[in-house]
Coordinates of C-alpha atoms in Angstrom, one line a residue:
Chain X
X7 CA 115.1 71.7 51.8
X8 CA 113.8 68.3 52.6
X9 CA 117.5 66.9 53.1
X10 CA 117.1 68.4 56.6
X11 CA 115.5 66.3 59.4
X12 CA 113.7 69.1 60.6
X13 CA 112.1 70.2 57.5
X14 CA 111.1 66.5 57.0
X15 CA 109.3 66.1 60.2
X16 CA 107.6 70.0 60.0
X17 CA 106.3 69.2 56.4
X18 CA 104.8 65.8 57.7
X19 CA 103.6 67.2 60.8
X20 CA 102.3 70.5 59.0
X21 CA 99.9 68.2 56.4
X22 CA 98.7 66.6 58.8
X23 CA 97.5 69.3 61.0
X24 CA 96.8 71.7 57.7
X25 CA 93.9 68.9 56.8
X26 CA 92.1 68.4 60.1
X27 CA 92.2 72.5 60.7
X28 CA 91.0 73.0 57.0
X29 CA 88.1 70.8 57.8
X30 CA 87.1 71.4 61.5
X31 CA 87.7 75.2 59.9
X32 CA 84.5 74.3 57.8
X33 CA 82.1 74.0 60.9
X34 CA 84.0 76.8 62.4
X35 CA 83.1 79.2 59.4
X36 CA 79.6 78.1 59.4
X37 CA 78.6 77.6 62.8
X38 CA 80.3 80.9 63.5
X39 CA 82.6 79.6 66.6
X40 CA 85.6 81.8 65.6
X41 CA 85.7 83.6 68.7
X42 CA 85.6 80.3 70.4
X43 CA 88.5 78.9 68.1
X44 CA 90.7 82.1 69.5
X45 CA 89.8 81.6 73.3
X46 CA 90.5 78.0 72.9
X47 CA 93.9 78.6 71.3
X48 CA 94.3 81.2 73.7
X49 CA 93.6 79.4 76.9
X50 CA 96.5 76.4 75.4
X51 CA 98.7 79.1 76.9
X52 CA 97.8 78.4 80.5
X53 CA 97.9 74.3 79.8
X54 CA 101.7 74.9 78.1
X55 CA 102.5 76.4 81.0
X56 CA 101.6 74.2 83.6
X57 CA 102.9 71.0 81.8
X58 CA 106.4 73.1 81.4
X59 CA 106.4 73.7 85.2
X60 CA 105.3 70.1 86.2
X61 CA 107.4 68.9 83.3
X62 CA 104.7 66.6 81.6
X63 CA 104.6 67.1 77.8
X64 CA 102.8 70.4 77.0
X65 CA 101.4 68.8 74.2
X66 CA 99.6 66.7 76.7
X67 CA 99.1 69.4 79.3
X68 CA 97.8 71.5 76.7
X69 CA 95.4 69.0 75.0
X70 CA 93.6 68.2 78.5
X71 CA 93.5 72.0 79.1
X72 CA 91.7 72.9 76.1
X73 CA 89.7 69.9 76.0
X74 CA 88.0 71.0 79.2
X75 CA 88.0 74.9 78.3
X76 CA 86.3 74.4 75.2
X77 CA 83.8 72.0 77.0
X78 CA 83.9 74.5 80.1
X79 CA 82.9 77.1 77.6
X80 CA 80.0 75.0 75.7
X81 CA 78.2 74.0 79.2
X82 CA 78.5 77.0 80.9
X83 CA 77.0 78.9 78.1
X84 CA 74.2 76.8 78.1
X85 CA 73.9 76.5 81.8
X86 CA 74.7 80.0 83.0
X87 CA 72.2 82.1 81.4
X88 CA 75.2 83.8 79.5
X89 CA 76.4 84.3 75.5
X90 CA 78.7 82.3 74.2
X91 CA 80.9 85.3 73.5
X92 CA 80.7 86.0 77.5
X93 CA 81.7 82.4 78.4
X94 CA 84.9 82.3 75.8
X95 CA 85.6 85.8 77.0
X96 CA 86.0 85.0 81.2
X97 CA 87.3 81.3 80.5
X98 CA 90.3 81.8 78.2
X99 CA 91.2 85.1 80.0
X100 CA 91.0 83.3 83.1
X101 CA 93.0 80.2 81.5
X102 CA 96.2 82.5 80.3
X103 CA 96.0 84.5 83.7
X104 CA 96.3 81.2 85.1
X105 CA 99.5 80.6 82.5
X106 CA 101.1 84.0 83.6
X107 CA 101.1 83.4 87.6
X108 CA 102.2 79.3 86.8
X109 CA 105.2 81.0 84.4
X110 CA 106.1 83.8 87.4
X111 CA 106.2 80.9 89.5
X112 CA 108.5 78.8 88.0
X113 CA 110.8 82.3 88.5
X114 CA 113.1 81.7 85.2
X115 CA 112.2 82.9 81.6
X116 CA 110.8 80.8 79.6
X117 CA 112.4 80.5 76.4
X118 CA 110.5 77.2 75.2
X119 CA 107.5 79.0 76.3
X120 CA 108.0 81.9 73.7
X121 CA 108.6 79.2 71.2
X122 CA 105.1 77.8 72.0
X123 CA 103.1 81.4 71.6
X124 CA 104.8 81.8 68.0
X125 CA 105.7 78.5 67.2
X126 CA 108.8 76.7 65.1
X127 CA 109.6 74.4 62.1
X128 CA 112.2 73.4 64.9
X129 CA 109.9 72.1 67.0
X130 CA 108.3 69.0 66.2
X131 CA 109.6 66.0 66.9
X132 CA 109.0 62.9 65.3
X133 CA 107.0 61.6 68.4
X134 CA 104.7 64.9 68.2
X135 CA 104.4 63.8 64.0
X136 CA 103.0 61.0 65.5
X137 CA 100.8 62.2 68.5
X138 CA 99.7 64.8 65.7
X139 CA 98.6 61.7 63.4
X140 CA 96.8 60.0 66.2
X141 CA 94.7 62.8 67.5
X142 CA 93.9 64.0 64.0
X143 CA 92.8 60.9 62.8
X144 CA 90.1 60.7 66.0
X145 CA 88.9 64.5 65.3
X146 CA 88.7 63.4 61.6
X147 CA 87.0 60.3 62.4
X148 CA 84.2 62.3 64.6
X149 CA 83.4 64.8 61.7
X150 CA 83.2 61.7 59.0
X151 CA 80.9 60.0 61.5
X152 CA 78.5 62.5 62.7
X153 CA 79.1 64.5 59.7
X154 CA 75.4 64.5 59.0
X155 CA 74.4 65.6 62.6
X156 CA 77.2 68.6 63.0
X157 CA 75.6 69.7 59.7
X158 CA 71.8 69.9 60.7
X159 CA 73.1 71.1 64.2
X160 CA 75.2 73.7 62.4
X161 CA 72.4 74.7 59.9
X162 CA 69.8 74.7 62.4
X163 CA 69.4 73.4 65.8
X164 CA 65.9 74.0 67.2
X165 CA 65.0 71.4 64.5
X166 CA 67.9 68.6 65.1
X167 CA 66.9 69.1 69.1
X168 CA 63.3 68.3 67.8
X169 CA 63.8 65.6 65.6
X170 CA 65.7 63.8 68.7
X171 CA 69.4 64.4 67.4
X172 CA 72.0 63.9 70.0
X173 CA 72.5 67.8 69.5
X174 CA 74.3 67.8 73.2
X175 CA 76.8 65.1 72.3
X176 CA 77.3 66.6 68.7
X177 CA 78.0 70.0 69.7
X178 CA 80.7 68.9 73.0
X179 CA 81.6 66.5 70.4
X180 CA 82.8 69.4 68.3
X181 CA 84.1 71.7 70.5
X182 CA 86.5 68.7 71.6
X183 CA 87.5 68.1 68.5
X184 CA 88.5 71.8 67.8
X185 CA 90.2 72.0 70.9
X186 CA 92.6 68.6 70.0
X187 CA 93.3 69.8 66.5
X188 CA 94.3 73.3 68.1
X189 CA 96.8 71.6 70.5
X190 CA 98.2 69.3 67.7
X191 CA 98.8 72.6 65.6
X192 CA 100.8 74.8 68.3
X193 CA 104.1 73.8 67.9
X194 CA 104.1 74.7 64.1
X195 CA 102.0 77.6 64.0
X196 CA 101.8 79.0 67.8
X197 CA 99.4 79.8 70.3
X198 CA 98.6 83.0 69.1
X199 CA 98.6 82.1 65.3
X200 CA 96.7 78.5 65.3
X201 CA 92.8 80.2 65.2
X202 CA 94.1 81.6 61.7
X203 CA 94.6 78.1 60.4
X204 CA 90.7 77.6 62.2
X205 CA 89.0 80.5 59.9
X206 CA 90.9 81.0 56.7
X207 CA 90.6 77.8 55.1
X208 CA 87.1 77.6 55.5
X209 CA 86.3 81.2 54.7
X210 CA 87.8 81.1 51.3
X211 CA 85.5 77.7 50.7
X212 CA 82.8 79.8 51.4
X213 CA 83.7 82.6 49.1
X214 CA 84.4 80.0 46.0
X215 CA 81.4 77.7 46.7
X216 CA 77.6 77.6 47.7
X217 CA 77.4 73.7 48.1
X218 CA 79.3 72.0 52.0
X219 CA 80.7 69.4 49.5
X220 CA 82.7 72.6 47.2
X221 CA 83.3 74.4 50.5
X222 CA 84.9 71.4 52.6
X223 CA 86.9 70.6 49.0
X224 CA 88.7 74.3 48.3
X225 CA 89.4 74.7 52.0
X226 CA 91.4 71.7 52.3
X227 CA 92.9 72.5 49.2
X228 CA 94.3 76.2 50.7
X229 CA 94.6 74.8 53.8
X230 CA 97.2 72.1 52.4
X231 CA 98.9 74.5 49.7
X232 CA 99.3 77.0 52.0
X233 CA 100.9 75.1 54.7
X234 CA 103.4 73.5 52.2
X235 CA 104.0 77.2 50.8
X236 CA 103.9 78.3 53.6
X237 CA 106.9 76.3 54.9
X238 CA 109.0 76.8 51.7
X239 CA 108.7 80.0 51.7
X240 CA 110.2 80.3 55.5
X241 CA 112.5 78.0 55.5
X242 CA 114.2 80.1 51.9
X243 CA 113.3 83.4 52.7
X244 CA 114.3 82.2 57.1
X245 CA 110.8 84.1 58.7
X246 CA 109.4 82.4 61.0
X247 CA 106.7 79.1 60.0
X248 CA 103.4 79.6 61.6
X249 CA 102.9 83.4 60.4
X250 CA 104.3 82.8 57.0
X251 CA 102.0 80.1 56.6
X252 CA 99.4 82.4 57.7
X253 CA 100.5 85.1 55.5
X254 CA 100.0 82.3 52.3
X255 CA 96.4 81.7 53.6
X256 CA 95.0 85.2 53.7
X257 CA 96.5 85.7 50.3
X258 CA 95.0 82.5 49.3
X259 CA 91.9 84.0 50.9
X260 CA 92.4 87.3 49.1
X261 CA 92.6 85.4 45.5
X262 CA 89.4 83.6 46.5
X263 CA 87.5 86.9 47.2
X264 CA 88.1 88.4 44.0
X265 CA 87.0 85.5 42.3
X266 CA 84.2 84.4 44.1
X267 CA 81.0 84.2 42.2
X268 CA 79.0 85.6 45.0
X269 CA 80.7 89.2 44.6
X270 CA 78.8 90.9 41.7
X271 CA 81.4 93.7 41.1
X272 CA 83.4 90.6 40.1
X273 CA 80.6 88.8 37.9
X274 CA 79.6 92.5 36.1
X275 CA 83.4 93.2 35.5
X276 CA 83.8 90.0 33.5
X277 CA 80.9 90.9 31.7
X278 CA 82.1 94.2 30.5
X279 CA 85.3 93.1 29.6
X280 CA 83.6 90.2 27.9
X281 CA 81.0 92.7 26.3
X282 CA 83.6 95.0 25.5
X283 CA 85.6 92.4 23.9
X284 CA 82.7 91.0 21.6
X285 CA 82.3 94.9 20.6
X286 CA 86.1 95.3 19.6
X287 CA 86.1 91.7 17.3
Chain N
X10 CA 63.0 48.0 68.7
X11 CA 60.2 47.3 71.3
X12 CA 59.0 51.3 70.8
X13 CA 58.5 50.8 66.9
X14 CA 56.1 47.5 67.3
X15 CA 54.2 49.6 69.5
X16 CA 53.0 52.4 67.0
X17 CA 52.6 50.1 64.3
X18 CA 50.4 48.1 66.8
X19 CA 48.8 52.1 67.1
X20 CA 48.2 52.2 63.4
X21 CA 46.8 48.7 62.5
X22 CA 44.5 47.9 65.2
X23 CA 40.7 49.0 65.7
X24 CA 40.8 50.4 61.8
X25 CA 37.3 52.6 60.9
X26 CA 37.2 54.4 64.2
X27 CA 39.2 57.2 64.4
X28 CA 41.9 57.4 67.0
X29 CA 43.6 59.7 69.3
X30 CA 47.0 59.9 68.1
X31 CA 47.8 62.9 70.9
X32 CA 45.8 63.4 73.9
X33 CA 46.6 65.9 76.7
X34 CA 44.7 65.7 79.9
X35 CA 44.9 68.4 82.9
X36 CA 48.6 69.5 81.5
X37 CA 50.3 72.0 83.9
X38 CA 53.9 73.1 82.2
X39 CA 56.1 75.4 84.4
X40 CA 59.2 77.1 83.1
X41 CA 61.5 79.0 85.5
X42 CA 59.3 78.7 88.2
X43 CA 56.8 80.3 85.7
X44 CA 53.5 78.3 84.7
X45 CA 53.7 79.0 81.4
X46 CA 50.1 76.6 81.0
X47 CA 47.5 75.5 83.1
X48 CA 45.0 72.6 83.1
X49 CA 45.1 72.2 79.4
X50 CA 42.8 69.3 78.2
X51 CA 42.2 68.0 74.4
X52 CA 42.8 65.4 72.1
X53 CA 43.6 65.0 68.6
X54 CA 41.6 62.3 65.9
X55 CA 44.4 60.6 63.3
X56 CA 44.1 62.4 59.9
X57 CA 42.4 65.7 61.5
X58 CA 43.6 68.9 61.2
X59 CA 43.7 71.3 64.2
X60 CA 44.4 74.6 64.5
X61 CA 46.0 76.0 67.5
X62 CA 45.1 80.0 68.4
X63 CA 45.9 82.3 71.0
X64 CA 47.9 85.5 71.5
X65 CA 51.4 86.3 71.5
X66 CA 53.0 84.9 74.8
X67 CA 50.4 82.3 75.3
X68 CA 52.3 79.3 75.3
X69 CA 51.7 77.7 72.0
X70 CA 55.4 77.4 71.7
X71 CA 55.7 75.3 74.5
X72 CA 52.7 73.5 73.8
X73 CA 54.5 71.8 70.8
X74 CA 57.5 70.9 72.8
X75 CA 55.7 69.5 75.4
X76 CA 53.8 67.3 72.8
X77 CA 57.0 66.5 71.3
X78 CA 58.7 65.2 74.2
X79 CA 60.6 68.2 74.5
X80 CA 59.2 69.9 78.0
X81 CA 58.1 67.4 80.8
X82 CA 54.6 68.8 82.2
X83 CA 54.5 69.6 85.2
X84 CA 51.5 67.6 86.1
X85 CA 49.3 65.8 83.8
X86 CA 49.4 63.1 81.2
X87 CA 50.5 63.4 77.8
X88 CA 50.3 60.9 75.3
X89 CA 51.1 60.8 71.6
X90 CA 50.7 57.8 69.0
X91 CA 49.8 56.2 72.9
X92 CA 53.0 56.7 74.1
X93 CA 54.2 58.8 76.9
X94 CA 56.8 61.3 76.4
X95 CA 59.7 59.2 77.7
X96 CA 58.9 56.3 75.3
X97 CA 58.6 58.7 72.4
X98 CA 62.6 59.6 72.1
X99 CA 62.4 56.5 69.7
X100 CA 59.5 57.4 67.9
X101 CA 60.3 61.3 66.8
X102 CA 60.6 59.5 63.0
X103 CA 56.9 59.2 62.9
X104 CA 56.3 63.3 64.2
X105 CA 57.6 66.5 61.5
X106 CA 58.2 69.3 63.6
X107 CA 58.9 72.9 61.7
X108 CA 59.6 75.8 64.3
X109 CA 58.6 79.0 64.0
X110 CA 60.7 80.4 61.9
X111 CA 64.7 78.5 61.1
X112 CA 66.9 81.0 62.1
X113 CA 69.2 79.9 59.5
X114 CA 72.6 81.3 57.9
X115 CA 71.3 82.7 54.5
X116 CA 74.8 81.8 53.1
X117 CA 75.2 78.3 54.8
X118 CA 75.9 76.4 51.9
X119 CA 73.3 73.8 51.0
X120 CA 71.0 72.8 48.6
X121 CA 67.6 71.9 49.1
X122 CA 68.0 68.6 48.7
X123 CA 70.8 68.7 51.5
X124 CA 68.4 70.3 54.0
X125 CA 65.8 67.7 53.1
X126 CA 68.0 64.8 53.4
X127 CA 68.7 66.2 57.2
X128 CA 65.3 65.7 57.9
X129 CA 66.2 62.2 57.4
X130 CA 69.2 62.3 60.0
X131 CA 67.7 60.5 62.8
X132 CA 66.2 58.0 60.5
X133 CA 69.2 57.3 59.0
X134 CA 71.2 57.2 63.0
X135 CA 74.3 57.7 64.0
X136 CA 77.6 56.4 62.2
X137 CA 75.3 55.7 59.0
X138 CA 75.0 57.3 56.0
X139 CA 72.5 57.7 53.4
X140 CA 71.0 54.6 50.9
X141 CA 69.3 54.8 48.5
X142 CA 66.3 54.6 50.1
X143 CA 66.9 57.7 51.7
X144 CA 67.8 59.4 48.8
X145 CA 64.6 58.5 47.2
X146 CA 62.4 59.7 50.1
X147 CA 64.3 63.0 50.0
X148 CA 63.4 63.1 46.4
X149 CA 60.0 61.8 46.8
X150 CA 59.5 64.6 49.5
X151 CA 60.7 67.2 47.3
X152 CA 58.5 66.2 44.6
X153 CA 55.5 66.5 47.0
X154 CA 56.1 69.9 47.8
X155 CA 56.1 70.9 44.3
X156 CA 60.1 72.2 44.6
X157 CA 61.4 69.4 41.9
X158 CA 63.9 71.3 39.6
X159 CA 65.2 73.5 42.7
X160 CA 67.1 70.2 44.3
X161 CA 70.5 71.9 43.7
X162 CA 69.5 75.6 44.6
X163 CA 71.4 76.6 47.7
X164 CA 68.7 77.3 50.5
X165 CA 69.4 81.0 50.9
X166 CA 68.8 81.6 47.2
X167 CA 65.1 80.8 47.5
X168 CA 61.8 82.8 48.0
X169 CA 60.3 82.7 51.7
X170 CA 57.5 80.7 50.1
X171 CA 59.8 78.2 48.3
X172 CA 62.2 77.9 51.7
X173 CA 59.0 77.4 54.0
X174 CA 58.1 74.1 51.5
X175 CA 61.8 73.4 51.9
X176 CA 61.2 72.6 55.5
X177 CA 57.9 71.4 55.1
X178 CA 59.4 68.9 53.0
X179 CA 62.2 68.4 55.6
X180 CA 59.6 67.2 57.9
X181 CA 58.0 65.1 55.8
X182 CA 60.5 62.7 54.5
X183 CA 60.5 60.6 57.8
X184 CA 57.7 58.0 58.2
X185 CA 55.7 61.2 59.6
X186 CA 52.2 60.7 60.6
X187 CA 52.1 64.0 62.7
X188 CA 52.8 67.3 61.6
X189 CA 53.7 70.2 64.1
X190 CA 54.0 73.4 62.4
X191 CA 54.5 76.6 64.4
X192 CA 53.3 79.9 62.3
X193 CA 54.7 78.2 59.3
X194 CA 53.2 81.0 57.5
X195 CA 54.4 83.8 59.1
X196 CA 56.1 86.2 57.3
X197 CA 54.8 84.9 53.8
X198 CA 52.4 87.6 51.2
X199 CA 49.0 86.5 51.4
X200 CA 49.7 84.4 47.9
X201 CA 52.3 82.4 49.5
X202 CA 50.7 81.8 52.4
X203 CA 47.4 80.5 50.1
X204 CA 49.5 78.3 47.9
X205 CA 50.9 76.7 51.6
X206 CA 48.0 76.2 53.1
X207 CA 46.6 74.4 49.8
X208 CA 49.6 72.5 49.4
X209 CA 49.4 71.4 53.4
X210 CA 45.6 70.3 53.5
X211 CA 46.7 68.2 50.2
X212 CA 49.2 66.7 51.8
X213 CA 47.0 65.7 54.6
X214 CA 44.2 64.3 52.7
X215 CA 46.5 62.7 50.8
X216 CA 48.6 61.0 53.3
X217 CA 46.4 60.8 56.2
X218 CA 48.4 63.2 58.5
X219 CA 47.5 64.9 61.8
X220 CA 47.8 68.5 61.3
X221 CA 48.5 70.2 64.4
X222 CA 48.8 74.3 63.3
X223 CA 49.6 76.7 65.0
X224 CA 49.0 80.6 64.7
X225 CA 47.6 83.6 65.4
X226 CA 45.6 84.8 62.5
X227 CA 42.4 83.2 63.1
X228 CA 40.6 83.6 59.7
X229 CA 43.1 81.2 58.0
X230 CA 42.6 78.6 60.4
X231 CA 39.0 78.9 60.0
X232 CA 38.9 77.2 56.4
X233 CA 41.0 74.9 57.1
X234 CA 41.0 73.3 60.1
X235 CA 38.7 70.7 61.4
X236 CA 38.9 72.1 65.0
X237 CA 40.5 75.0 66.9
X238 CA 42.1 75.4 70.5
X239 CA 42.2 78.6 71.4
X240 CA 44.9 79.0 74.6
X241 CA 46.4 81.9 77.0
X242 CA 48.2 79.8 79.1
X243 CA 45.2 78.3 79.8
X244 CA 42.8 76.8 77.7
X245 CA 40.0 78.9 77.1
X246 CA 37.7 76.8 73.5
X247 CA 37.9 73.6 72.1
X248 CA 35.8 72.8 69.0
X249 CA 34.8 73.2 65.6
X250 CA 35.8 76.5 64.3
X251 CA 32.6 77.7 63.9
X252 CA 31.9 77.1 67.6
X253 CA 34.9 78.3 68.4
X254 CA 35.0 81.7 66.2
X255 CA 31.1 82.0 67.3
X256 CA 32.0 82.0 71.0
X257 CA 32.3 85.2 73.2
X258 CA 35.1 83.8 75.3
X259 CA 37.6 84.0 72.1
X260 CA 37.7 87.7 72.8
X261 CA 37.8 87.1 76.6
X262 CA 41.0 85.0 75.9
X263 CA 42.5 88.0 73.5
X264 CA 41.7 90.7 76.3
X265 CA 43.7 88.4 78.3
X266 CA 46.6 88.8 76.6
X267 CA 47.2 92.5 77.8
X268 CA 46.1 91.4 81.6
X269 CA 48.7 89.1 81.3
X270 CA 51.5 90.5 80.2
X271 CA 50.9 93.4 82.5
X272 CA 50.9 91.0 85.3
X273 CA 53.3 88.6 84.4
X274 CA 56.4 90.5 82.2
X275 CA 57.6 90.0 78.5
X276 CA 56.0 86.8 77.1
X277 CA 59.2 84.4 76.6
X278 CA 60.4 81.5 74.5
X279 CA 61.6 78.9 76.6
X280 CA 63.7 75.9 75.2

């Protein structure tokens, strides 16, 4: 499959954004900002749509939207007296209502639109390879930098706000971050699919390990098998890319569950088999 | 940096006399309009231990932020290791803080050693990672809390006793000289709590520390500390325990309690 251009520049573009998802996905599994990850994704809708109507590179468009959702989000949870869940739940509502009037506007059907909510191997271009290789190498650089700081904020933030931690900076640090690596990943995967790539990776670290260092390690892993599955598997069996890929995750994330050590049913049903097999020899 | 010469000038000059390392004089804090405390006046000798009482709602909370920097008074002076809350951003190193309970993610996965080693964090700073030195005061830290053997154990996995020396060891591993603890013992069996409390005064004979404790059941702090400061909101004793347990007005500042959350609504928390 790799004689074709196409596949060439998905499979490049789709390591690239399978790594930074699997490891913002870490931070997004522990500091519980799933929701956010789905209203942030969601709300790329709105900046797609405005950068297809003024005709400026969605990926652009898109990437400024978020960027300013996802801080929009943090400070006015923290200003306004409100949850997070509140915040994410007005702002990306607001953001695709803002999408759907821009689309009715432009009075035509957007077909490139539709290929932005589901996304396509088709797609990238060698030019979003490369914008995809910039901005994850900044988000990747943040979490290598501050690594120590998103983990004490993560684990426990009264404290890191105490010990005089740039907890502020951190956490819009963060939510930045997520927001870039969602706008690199919509093309591939889709608007509605990318929070997937956000979750499952670092979920099924979770399941497999009880140290950051084991979890950060198997959901890189997934996240890069699956993405490369993922692709084979569409471009043989022709399904679309982004919910294949997904479909190779969860199952991933499935395998992971039944092995995990943390599940007992698991642990006691080796034993008896293991018991049972001592009995029988 | 200019902040650090200044302590250390703090810690080697005038040696035999005891010092104030925090001193609060006429401190009015208001949060949301509220005044959460009013007038509050004491200080705090290097190397003593003093226990903080008062009931639910009475702003001992906030009393700890606003010693560490973290609530500007609204009128008053505050001054810790002689500096004044804006100067002592740079200084936090030299202060362990452990809040009143960490509302932490049973599953988050890290070992004790990882959670002591962010105690370190802001020593370490930004864009830096962890020497050696650090490791060895993470280990050092452990080893003073009695948890060495348990470095690897993930945090969840531990007994309320064993997590509580956790973060007591978290907030040791800096170049601490003060230690705020918030009803560190709070929610621990009476054997736990015992085995903290001895471990704690140790620690501050040992290493000279300023113990600054704060809770609500009276009789512990009675052994151990070396003074009490009994507050609702304002301050109502100051002294040794026994003049403080002794006094009528302890119960006055109890009653209080009911008077003023009557009057006032739900006591809050206030970041």
């Amino acid at each position: 499959m790799l004689e074709y251009a196409f596949m060439q520049k998905a499979l490049a573009g789709g390591m690239i954004i399978a790594l930074a998802c699997s490891v913002i996905s870490f931070f997004v599994v522990v500091k519980r900002l799933a929701f956010m990850g789905m209203g942030v994704s969601h709300a790329a809708f709105g900046g797609v749509a405005i950068g297809l109507a003024a005709g400026v590179d969605p990926l652009w468009s898109a990437g400024g939207f978020c960027t300013l959702v996802a801080l929009g989000i943090g400070w006015l949870s923290r200003r306004g007296r409100m949850h997070e869940d509140t915040t994410i739940g007005i702002l990306f509502t607001t953001a695709m209502a803002l999408g759907v009037i821009v689309v009715g506007l432009a009075r035509r059907y957007n077909l490139d639109l539709m290929s932005y909510l589901f996304g396509s191997v088709l797609a990238m271009s060698w030019a979003d390879v490369i914008a995809a290789a910039v901005l994850a190498f900044i988000a990747l650089a943040f979490v290598v930098l501050f690594f120590k700081e998103l983990l004490f904020v993560s684990f426990d933030e009264e404290t890191a706000i105490a010990s005089g931690l740039p907890v502020r900076l951190v956490y819009y640090g963060l939510l930045a971050t997520m927001a870039l690596t969602i706008v690199i990943s919509i093309k591939l995967v889709g608007i509605i699919l990318v929070s997937a790539l956000l979750v499952i990776p670092g979920a099924t670290g979770l399941q497999l390990s009880r140290n950051y260092r084991g979890v950060l390690l198997v959901s890189v892993l997934s996240g890069l098998s699956s993405m490369a599955l993922g692709l084979y598997l569409s471009y043989r069996a022709d399904i679309p890319s982004g919910a294949t890929v997904v479909m190779v995750m969860f199952g991933l994330f499935l395998l992971a569950m039944v092995l995990s050590p943390r599940r007992s049913w698991m642990r006691r049903f080796v034993r008896s088999q293991r018991q049972g097999w001592i009995a029988n020899h | 940096m200019a902040g650090r010469c200044r302590v250390s000038e703090f810690f080697s000059g005038g040696a035999g006399t005891p010092r104030a390392v925090i001193e609060l004089r006429d401190v009015w804090v208001e949060l949301d309009g509220r005044l959460v405390l009013e007038g509050i006046t004491f200080s705090v000798d290097e190397g003593t231990f003093l226990g903080v009482i008062g009931p639910n709602g009475a702003g001992k909370t906030t009393l700890m932020k606003v010693i560490l920097g973290l609530v500007r008074p609204a009128r008053g002076e505050v001054r810790v290791l002689g500096l004044q809350p804006g100067e002592l951003r740079h200084e936090l190193h030299h202060i362990g803080y452990m809040p009143q309970q960490v509302l932490f993610d049973p599953i988050f996965p890290v070992s004790v050693y990882d959670v002591v080693m962010m105690g370190r964090a802001c020593c370490i700073g930004p864009l830096r990672f962890p020497t050696r030195k650090d490791r060895e005061a993470v280990r050092e830290s452990i080893r003073a809390v009695g948890l060495e053997g348990l470095e690897r154990r993930p945090i969840g996995e531990l007994s309320g006793g064993q997590q509580k020396r956790a973060f007591l060891a978290r907030s040791l591993c800096l170049e601490t000289r003060i230690l705020l603890l918030d009803e560190p013992t709070a929610g621990l069996d009476a054997e736990a709590q015992e085995s903290f409390l001895a471990l704690l005064n140790r620690l501050k004979r040992e290493r000279g520390l300023t113990v600054i404790f704060v809770s609500h059941d009276v009789s512990v702090l009675a052994r151990f500390a070396d003074s009490l400061v009994c507050i609702n909101r304002t301050m109502h004793l100051h002294g040794s325990p026994q003049e403080v347990l002794g006094s009528e007005r302890l119960e006055e500042a109890y009653r209080c309690e009911f008077d003023f959350l009557l009057g006032e609504g739900a006591p809050r928390r206030g970041w």
